[in-house]
Short mmCIF file of C-alpha atoms and ligand atoms in Angstrom, two decimals:
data_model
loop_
_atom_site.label_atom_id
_atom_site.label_comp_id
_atom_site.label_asym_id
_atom_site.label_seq_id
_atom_site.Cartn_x
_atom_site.Cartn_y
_atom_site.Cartn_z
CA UNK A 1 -19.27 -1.25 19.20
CA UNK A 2 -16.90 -2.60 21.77
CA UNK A 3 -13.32 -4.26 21.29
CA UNK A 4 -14.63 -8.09 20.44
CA UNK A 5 -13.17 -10.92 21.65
CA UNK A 6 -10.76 -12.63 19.26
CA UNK A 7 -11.21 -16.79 19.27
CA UNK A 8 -8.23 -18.65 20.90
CA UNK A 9 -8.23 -21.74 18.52
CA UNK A 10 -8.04 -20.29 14.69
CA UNK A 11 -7.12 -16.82 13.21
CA UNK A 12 -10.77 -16.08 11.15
CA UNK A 13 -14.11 -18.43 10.59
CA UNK A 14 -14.55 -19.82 6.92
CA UNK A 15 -18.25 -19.03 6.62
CA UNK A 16 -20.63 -19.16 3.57
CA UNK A 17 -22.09 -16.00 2.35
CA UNK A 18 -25.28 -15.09 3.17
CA UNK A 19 -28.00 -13.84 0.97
CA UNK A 20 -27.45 -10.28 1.87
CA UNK A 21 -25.38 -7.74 3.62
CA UNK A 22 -25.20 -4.54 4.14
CA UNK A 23 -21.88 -3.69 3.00
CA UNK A 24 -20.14 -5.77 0.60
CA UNK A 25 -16.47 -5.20 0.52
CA UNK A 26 -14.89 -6.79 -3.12
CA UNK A 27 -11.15 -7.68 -2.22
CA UNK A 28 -9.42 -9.04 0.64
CA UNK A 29 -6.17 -7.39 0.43
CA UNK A 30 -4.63 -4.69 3.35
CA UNK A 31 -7.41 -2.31 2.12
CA UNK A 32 -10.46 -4.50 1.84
CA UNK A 33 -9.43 -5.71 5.97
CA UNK A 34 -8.89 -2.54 7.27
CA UNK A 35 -12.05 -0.89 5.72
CA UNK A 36 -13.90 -3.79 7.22
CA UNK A 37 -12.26 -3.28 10.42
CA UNK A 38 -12.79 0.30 10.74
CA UNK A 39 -16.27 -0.07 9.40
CA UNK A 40 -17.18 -2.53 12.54
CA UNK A 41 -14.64 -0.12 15.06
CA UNK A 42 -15.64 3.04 13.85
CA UNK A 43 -19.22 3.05 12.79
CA UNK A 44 -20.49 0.09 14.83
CA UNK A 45 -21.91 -1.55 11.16
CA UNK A 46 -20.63 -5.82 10.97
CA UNK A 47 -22.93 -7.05 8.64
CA UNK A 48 -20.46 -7.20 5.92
CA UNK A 49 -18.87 -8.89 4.17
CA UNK A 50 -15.49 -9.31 2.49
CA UNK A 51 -15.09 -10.87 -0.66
CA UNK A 52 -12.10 -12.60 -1.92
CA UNK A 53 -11.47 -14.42 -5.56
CA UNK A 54 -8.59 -16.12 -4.10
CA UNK A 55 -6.81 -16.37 -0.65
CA UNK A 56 -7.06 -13.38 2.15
CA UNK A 57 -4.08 -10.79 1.18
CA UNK A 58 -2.52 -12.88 -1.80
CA UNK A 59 -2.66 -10.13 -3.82
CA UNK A 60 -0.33 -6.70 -3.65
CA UNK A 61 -0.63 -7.40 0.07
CA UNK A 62 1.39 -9.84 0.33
CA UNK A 63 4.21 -9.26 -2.52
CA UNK A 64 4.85 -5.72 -1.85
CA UNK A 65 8.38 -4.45 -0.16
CA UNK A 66 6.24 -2.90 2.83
CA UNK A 67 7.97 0.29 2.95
CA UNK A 68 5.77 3.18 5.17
CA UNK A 69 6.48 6.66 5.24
CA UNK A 70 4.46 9.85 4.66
CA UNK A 71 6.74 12.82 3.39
CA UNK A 72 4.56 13.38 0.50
CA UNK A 73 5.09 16.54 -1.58
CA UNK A 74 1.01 17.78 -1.38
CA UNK A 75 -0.82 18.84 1.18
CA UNK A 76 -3.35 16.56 0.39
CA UNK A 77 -1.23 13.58 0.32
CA UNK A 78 0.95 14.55 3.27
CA UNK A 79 -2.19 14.78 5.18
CA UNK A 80 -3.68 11.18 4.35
CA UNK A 81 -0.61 9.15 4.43
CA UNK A 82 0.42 10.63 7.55
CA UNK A 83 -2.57 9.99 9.57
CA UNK A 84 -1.71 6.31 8.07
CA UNK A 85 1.34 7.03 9.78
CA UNK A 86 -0.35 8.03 13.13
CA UNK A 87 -2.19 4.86 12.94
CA UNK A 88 0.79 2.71 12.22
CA UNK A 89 2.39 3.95 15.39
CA UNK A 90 -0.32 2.35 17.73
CA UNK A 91 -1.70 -0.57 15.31
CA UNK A 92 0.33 -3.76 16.94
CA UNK A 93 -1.08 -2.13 20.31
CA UNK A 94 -4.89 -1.60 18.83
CA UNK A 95 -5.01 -5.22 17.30
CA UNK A 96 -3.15 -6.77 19.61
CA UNK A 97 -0.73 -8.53 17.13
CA UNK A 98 3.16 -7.84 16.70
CA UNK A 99 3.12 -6.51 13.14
CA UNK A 100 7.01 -5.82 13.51
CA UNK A 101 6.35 -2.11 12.66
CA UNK A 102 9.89 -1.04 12.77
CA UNK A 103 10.60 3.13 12.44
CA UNK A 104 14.19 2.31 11.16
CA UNK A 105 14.25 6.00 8.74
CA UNK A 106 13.49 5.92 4.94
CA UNK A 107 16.15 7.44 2.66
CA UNK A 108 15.43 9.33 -0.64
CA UNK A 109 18.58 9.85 -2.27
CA UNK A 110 19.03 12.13 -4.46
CA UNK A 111 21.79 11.80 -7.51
CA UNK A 112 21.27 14.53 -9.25
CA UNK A 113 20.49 18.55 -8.81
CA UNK A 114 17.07 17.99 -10.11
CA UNK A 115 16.85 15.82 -6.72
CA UNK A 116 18.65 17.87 -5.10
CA UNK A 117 16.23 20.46 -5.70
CA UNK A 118 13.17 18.28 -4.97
CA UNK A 119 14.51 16.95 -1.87
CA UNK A 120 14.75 19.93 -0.14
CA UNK A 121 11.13 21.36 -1.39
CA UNK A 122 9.59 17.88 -0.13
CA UNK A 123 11.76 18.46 3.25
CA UNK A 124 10.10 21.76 3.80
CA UNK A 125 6.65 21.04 2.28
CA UNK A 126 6.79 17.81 4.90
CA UNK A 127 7.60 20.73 7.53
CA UNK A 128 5.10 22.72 6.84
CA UNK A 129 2.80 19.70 7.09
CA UNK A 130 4.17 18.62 10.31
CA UNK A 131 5.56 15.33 8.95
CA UNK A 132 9.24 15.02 10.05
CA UNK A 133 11.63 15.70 7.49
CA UNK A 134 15.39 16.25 7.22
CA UNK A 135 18.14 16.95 4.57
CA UNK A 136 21.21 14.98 5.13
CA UNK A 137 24.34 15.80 2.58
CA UNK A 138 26.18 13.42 1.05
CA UNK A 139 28.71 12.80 4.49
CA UNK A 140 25.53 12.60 6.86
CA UNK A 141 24.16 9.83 4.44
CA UNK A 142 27.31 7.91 5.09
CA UNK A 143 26.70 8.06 8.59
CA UNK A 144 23.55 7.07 8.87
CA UNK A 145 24.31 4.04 6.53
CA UNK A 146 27.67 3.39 5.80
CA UNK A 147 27.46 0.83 3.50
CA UNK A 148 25.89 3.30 1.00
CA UNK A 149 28.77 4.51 -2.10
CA UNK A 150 28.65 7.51 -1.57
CA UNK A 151 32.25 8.13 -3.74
CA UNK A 152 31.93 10.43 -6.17
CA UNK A 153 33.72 8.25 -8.99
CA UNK A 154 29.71 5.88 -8.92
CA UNK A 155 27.54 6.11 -12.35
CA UNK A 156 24.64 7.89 -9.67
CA UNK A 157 26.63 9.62 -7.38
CA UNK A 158 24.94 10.52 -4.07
CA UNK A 159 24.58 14.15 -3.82
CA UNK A 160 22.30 14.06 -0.15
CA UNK A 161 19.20 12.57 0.57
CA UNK A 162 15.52 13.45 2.36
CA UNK A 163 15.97 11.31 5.61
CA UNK A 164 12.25 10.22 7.69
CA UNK A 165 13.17 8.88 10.79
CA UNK A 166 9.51 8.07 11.90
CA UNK A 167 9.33 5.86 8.44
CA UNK A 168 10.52 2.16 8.14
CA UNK A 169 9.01 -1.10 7.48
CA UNK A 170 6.06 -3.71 9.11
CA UNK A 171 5.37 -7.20 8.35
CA UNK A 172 2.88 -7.25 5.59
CA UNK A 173 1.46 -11.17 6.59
CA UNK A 174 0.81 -10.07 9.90
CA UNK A 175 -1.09 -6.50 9.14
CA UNK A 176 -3.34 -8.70 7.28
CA UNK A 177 -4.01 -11.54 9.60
CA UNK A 178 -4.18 -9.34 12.21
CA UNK A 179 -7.17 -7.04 10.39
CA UNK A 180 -8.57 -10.19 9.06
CA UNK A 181 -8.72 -11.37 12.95
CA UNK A 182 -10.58 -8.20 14.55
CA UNK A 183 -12.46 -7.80 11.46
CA UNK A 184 -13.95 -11.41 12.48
CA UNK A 185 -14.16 -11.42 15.34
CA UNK A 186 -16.45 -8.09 15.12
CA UNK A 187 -18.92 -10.51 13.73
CA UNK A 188 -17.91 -9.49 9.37
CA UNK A 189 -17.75 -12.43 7.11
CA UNK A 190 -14.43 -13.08 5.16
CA UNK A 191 -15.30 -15.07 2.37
CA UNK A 192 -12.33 -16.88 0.13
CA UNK A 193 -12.46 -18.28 -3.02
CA UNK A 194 -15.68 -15.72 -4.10
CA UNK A 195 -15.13 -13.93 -7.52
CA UNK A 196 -17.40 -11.05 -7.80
CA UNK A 197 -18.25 -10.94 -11.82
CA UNK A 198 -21.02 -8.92 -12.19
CA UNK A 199 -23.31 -6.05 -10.61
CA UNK A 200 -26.81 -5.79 -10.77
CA UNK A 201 -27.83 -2.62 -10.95
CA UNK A 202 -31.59 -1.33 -10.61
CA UNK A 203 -32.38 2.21 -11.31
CA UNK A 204 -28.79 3.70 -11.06
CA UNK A 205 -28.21 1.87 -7.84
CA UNK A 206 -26.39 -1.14 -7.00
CA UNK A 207 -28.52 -3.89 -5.28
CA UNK A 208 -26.33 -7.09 -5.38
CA UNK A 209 -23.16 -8.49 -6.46
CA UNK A 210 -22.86 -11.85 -8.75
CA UNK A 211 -20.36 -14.01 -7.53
CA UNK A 212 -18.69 -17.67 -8.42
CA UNK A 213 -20.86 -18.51 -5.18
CA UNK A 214 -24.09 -17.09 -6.07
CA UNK A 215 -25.84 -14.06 -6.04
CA UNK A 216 -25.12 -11.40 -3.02
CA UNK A 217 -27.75 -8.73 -2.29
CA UNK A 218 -25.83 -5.54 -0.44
CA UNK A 219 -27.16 -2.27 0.32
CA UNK A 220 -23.59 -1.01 -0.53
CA UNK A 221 -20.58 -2.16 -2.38
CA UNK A 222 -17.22 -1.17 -1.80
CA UNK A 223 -14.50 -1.86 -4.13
CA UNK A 224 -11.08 -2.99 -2.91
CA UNK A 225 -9.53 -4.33 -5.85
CA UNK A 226 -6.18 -2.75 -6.12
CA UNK A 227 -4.75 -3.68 -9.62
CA UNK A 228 -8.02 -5.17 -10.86
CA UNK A 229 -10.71 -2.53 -9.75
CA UNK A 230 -10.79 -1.06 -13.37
CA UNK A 231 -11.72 -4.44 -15.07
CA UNK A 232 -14.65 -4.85 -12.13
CA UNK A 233 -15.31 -0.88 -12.58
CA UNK A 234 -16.55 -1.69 -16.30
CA UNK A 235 -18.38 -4.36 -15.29
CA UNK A 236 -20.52 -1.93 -13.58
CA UNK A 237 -20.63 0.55 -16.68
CA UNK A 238 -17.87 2.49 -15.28
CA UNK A 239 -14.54 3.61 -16.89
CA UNK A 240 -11.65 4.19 -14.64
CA UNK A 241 -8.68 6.19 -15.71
CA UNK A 242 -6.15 3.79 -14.03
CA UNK A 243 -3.72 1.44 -16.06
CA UNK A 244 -2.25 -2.03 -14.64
CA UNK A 245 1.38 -2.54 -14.50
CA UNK A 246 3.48 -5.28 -13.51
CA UNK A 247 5.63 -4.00 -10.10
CA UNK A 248 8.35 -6.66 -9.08
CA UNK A 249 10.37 -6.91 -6.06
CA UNK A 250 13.03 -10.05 -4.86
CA UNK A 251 14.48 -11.43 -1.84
CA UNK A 252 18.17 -11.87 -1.35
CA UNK A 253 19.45 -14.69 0.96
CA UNK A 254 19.08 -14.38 4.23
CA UNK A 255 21.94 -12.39 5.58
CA UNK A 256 23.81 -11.06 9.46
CA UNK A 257 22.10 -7.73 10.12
CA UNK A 258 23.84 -5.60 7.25
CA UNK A 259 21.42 -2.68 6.69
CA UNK A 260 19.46 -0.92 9.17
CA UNK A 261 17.15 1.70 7.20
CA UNK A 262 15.46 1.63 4.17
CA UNK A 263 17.47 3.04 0.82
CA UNK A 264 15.08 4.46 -1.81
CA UNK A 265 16.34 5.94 -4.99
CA UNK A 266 13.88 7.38 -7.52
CA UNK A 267 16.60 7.32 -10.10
CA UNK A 268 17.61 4.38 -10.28
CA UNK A 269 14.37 2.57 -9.48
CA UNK A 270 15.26 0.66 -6.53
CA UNK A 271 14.08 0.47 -3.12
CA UNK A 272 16.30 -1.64 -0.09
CA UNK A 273 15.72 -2.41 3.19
CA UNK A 274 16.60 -5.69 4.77
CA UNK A 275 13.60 -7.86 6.85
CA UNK A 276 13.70 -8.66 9.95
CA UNK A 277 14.44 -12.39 9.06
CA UNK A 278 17.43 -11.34 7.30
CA UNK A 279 16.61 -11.23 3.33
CA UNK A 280 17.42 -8.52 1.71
CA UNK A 281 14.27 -7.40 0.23
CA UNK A 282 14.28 -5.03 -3.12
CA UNK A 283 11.72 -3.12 -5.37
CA UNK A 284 11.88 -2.09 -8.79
CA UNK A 285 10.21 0.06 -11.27
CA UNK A 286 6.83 -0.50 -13.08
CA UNK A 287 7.43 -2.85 -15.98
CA UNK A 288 5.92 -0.56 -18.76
CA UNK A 289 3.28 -2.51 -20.59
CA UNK A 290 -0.08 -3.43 -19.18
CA UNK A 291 -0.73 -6.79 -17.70
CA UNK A 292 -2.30 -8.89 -15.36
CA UNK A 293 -0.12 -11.85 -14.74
CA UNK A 294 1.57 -11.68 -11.63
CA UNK A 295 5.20 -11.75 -13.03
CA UNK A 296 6.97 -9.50 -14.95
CA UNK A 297 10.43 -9.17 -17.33
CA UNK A 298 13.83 -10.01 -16.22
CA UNK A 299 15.94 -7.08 -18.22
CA UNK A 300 13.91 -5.26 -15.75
CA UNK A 301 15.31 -7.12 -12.66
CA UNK A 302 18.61 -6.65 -14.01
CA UNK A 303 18.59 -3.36 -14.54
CA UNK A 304 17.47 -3.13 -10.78
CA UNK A 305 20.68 -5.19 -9.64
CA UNK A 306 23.32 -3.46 -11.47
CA UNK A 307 21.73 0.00 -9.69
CA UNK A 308 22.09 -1.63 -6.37
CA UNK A 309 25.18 -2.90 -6.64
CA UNK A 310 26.47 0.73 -7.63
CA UNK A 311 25.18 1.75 -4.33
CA UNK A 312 25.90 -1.05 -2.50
CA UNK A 313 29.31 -2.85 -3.85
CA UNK A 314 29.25 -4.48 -0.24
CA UNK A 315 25.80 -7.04 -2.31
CA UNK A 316 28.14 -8.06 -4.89
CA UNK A 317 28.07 -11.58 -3.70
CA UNK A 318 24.65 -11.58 -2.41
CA UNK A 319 22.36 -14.47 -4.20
CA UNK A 320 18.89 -13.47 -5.16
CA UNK A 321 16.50 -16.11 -3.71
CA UNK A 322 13.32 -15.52 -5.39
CA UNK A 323 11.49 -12.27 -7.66
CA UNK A 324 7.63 -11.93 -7.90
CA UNK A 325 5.33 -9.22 -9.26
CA UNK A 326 2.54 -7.91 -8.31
CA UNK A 327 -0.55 -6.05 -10.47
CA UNK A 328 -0.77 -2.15 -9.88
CA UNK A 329 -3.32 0.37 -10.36
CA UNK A 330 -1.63 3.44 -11.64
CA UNK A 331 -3.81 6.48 -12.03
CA UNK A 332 -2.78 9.47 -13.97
CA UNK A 333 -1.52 11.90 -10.96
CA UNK A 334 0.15 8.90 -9.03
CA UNK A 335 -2.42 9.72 -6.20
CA UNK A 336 -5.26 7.01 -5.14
CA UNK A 337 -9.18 7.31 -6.25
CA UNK A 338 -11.20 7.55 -3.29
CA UNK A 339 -15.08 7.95 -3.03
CA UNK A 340 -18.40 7.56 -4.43
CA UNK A 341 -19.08 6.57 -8.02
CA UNK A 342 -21.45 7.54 -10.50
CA UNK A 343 -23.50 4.34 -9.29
CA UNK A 344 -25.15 5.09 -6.25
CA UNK A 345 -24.07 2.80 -3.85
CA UNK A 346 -21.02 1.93 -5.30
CA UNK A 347 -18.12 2.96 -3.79
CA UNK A 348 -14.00 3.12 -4.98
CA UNK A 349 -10.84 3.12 -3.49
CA UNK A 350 -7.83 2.08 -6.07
CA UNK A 351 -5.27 3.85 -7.80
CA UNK A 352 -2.57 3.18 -4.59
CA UNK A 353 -0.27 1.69 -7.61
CA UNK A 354 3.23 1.50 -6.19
CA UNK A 355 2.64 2.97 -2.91
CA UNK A 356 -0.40 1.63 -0.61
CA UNK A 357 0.58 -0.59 1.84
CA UNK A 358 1.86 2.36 3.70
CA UNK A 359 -2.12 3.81 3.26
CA UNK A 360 -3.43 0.53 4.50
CA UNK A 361 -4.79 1.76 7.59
CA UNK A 362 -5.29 5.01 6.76
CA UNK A 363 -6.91 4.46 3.69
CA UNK A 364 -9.31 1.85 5.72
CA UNK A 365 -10.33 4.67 8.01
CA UNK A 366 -11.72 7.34 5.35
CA UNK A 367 -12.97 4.25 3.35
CA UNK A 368 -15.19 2.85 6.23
CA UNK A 369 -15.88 6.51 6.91
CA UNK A 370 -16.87 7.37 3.35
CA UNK A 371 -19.14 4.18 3.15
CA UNK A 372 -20.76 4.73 6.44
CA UNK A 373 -21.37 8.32 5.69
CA UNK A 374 -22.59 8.03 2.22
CA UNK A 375 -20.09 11.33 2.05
CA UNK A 376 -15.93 11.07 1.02
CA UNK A 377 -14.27 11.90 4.59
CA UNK A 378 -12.53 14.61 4.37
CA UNK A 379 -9.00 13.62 4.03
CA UNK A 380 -10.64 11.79 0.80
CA UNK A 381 -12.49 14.56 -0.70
CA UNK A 382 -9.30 15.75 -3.10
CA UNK A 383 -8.87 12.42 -4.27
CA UNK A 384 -12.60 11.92 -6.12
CA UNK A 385 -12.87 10.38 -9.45
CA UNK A 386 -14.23 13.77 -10.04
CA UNK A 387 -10.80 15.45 -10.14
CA UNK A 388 -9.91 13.92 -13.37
CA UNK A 389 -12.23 16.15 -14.67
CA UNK A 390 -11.93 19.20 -12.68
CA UNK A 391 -8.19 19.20 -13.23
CA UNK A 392 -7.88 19.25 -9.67
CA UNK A 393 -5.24 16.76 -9.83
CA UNK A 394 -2.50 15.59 -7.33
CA UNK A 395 0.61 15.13 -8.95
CA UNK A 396 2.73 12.88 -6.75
CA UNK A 397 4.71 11.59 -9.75
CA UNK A 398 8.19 13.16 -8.47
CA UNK A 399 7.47 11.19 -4.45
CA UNK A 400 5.74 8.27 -5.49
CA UNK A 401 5.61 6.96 -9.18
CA UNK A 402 8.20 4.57 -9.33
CA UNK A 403 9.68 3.71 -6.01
CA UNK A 404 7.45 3.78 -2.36
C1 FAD B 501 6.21 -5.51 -5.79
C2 FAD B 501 5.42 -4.49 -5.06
C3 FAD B 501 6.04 -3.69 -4.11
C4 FAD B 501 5.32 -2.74 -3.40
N1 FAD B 501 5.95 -2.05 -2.40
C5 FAD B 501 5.26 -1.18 -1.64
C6 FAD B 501 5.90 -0.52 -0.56
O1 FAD B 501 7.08 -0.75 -0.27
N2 FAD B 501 5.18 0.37 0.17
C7 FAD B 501 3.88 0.66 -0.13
O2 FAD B 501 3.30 1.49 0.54
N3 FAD B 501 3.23 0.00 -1.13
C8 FAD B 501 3.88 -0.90 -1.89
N4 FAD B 501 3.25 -1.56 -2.91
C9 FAD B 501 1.85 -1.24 -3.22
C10 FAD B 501 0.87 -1.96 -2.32
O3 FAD B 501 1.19 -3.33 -2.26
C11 FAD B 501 -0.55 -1.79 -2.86
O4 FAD B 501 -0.82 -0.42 -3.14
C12 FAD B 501 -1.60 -2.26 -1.86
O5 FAD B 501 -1.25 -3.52 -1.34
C13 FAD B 501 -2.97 -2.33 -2.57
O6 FAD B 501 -4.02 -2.60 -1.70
P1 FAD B 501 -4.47 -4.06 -1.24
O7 FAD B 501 -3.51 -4.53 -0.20
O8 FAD B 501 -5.87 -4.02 -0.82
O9 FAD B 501 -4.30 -4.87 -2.61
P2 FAD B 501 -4.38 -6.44 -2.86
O10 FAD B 501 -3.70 -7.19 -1.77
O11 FAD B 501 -3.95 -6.68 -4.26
O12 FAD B 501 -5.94 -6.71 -2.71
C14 FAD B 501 -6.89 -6.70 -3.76
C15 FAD B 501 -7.60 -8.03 -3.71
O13 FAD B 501 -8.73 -7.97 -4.57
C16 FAD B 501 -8.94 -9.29 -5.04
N5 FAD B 501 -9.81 -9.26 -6.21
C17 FAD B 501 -9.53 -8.77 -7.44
N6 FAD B 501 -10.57 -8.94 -8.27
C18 FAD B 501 -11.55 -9.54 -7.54
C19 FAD B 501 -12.87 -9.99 -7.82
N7 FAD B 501 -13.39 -9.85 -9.05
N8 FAD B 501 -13.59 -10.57 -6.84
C20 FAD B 501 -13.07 -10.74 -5.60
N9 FAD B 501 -11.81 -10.35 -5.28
C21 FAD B 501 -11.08 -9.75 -6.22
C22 FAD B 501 -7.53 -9.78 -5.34
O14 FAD B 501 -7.45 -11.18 -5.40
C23 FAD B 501 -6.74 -9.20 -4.18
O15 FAD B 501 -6.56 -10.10 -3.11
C24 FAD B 501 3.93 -2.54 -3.66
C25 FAD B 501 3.30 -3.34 -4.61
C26 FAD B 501 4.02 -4.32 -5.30
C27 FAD B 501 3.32 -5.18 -6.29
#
């Protein structure tokens, strides 16, 4: 199918659904719009459709601290998350939309010699992967952000860090519109307000979704549900092994240019970088019960501002403008679920918990692939549902549980 034409006068069409569609995509976050994308770019198929309970990309999509990288520990992992990467570097280009992908360098420090110690295996794993990686020790993390404490007197002292240069930060608002543009203009429908609550399933196979608009026939039906996929999962018999989790982030003031990386720590749960617009914009851990409301505690917030402020004394005055949360679909191994399902037809890709905006295009292209195909692509084949009984697991707990 050829690059469409985008229309000059709005962003996307509003349509109804129609009776039927091929493909029907559940969720309109960054995954459901790139899958939808990829599906029309890659295997020429635009009668689909997207389906979104609320608004395009309110979800994870839009609450999430946007950090990219891909130094994964696993081969597996490396090798998804940096063809993400790959895609990242020529997306504003593809879509023709500045998504403000900026490759300002993620840091991991590391506080402790357990860190220490993983640091440098991820460095050389990430080698060995052909993902650029680097070491820095305590002195080159103070050069490459000087407004880090790296004193030896703080509660976490900084010990080193893993440094990715190629990894940084993109607008999450405009990676959305600017799917949710292509992905209309290739002819797909991106329905809003359209709650899928049921499945109809005939002889092991999925025919149509129900929706709060009406019944949908699809030949296939992809779920893109991110925090929620487990609660649609059993509506269609299915039981997931993923848990939701409250993740919060904030949003400082708007400050002069201050920072000019992203700061992760592991250990003490918080993730900085500062947006182009000037907030300072900060992640924290999982909140540790289950939920599904779209905020989450405060102790937990605090706890995330007395950990910055030990690495960066220079916030101390810094006013926090507003904190959100969004819901998270945590799967045992920390690594996404990706593939078909025991109902023919019905396809999943969840689990990203803390860490998928990074996948977003990545995880479009072997979705859109694996749909297409009727086959996982092969950069999805380890992560199958059918790993959690194998044992074939990917453990990315240590790179990706808590922070991104
Ligand atoms: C606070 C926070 C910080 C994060 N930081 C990072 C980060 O720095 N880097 C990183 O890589 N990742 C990060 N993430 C994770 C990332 O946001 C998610 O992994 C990713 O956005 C999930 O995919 P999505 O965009 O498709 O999800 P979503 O945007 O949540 O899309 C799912 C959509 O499905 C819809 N839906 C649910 N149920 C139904 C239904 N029954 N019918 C129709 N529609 C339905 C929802 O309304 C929602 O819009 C963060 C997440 C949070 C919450």
């Amino acid at each position: 199918m050829t690059h469409p034409d985008t229309h000059p006068d709005f962003l996307w069409r509003n349509p109804d659904p129609k009776p039927s569609y091929d493909v029907v995509i559940v969720g309109g976050g960054g995954h459901g719009l790139a899958t939808a994308y990829y599906l029309a770019r890659n295997h020429g198929l635009n009668n689909v459709a997207v389906l979104e309970r609320g608004w395009l990309a309110g979800g994870n999509m839009a609450r999430n601290t946007t950090i990219i990288r891909s130094n994964y520990l696993w081969d597996e992992s490396a090798a998804i998350y940096e063809h993400s990467l790959k895609l990242w570097e020529g997306l504003s280009e593809e879509l023709d939309y500045d998504l403000q992908f900026s490759q300002r360098g993620v840091l991991n420090l590391a506080h402790n010699l357990g860190d220490v110690r993983e640091g440098r295996r991820r460095v050389n794993a990430n080698r060995l992967n052909g993902v650029d990686a680097e070491w820095l020790d305590a002195d080159e993390v103070r050069k490459f952000c000087p407004i880090i404490n790296v004193s030896g007197g703080a509660r976490y002292p900084v010990m080193g860090a893993t440094l990715q240069r190629r990894g940084g930060i993109a607008k999450h608002d405009h990676v959305a519109w600017a799917l949710a543009r292509r992905a209309d203009a290739y002819g797909i429908d991106l329905i809003q307000g359209c709650e899928v609550t049921g499945f109809e399933i005939a002889g092991g196979r999925v025919t149509a979704v129900e929706t709060s608009r009406g019944r949908i026939a699809a030949g296939k039906v992809a779920l893109a549900a991110a925090g929620h996929t487990s609660v649609l999962a059993e509506r269609a018999g299915i039981r997931l092994p993923l848990q939701s989790h409250p993740l919060q982030a904030l949003v400082s003031e708007l400050l002069e240019p201050v920072l000019d990386c992203v700061v992760m720590s592991n250990a003490v749960h918080v993730y900085v970088s500062q947006a182009h617009k000037g907030e300072l914009v900060m992640g924290a851990g999982i909140d540790a019960y289950n939920s599904y409301g779209q905020r989450g505690g405060v102790h937990v917030i605090e706890a995330q501002m007395a950990a910055a402020l030990e690495l960066f004394p220079i916030f101390s005055r810094v006013r926090v403008l507003r904190t959100w949360a969004g819901i998270v679909d945590v799967s045992p191994d920390a690594s996404p679920i990706i593939g078909p399902t025991p109902v023919e037809g019905l396809y999943i890709n969840a689990g990203w918990g803390t860490g998928g905006f990074k996948a977003t295009p990545g995880s479009g292209w072997v979705y859109a692939h694996t749909i297409a195909e009727g086959r996982p692509h092969p950069l999805a084949e380890p992560f199958g549902l059918d790993r959690f009984t194998t044992g074939a697991l990917i453990d990315e707990h240590g790179a990706a549980a808590v922070a991104h």
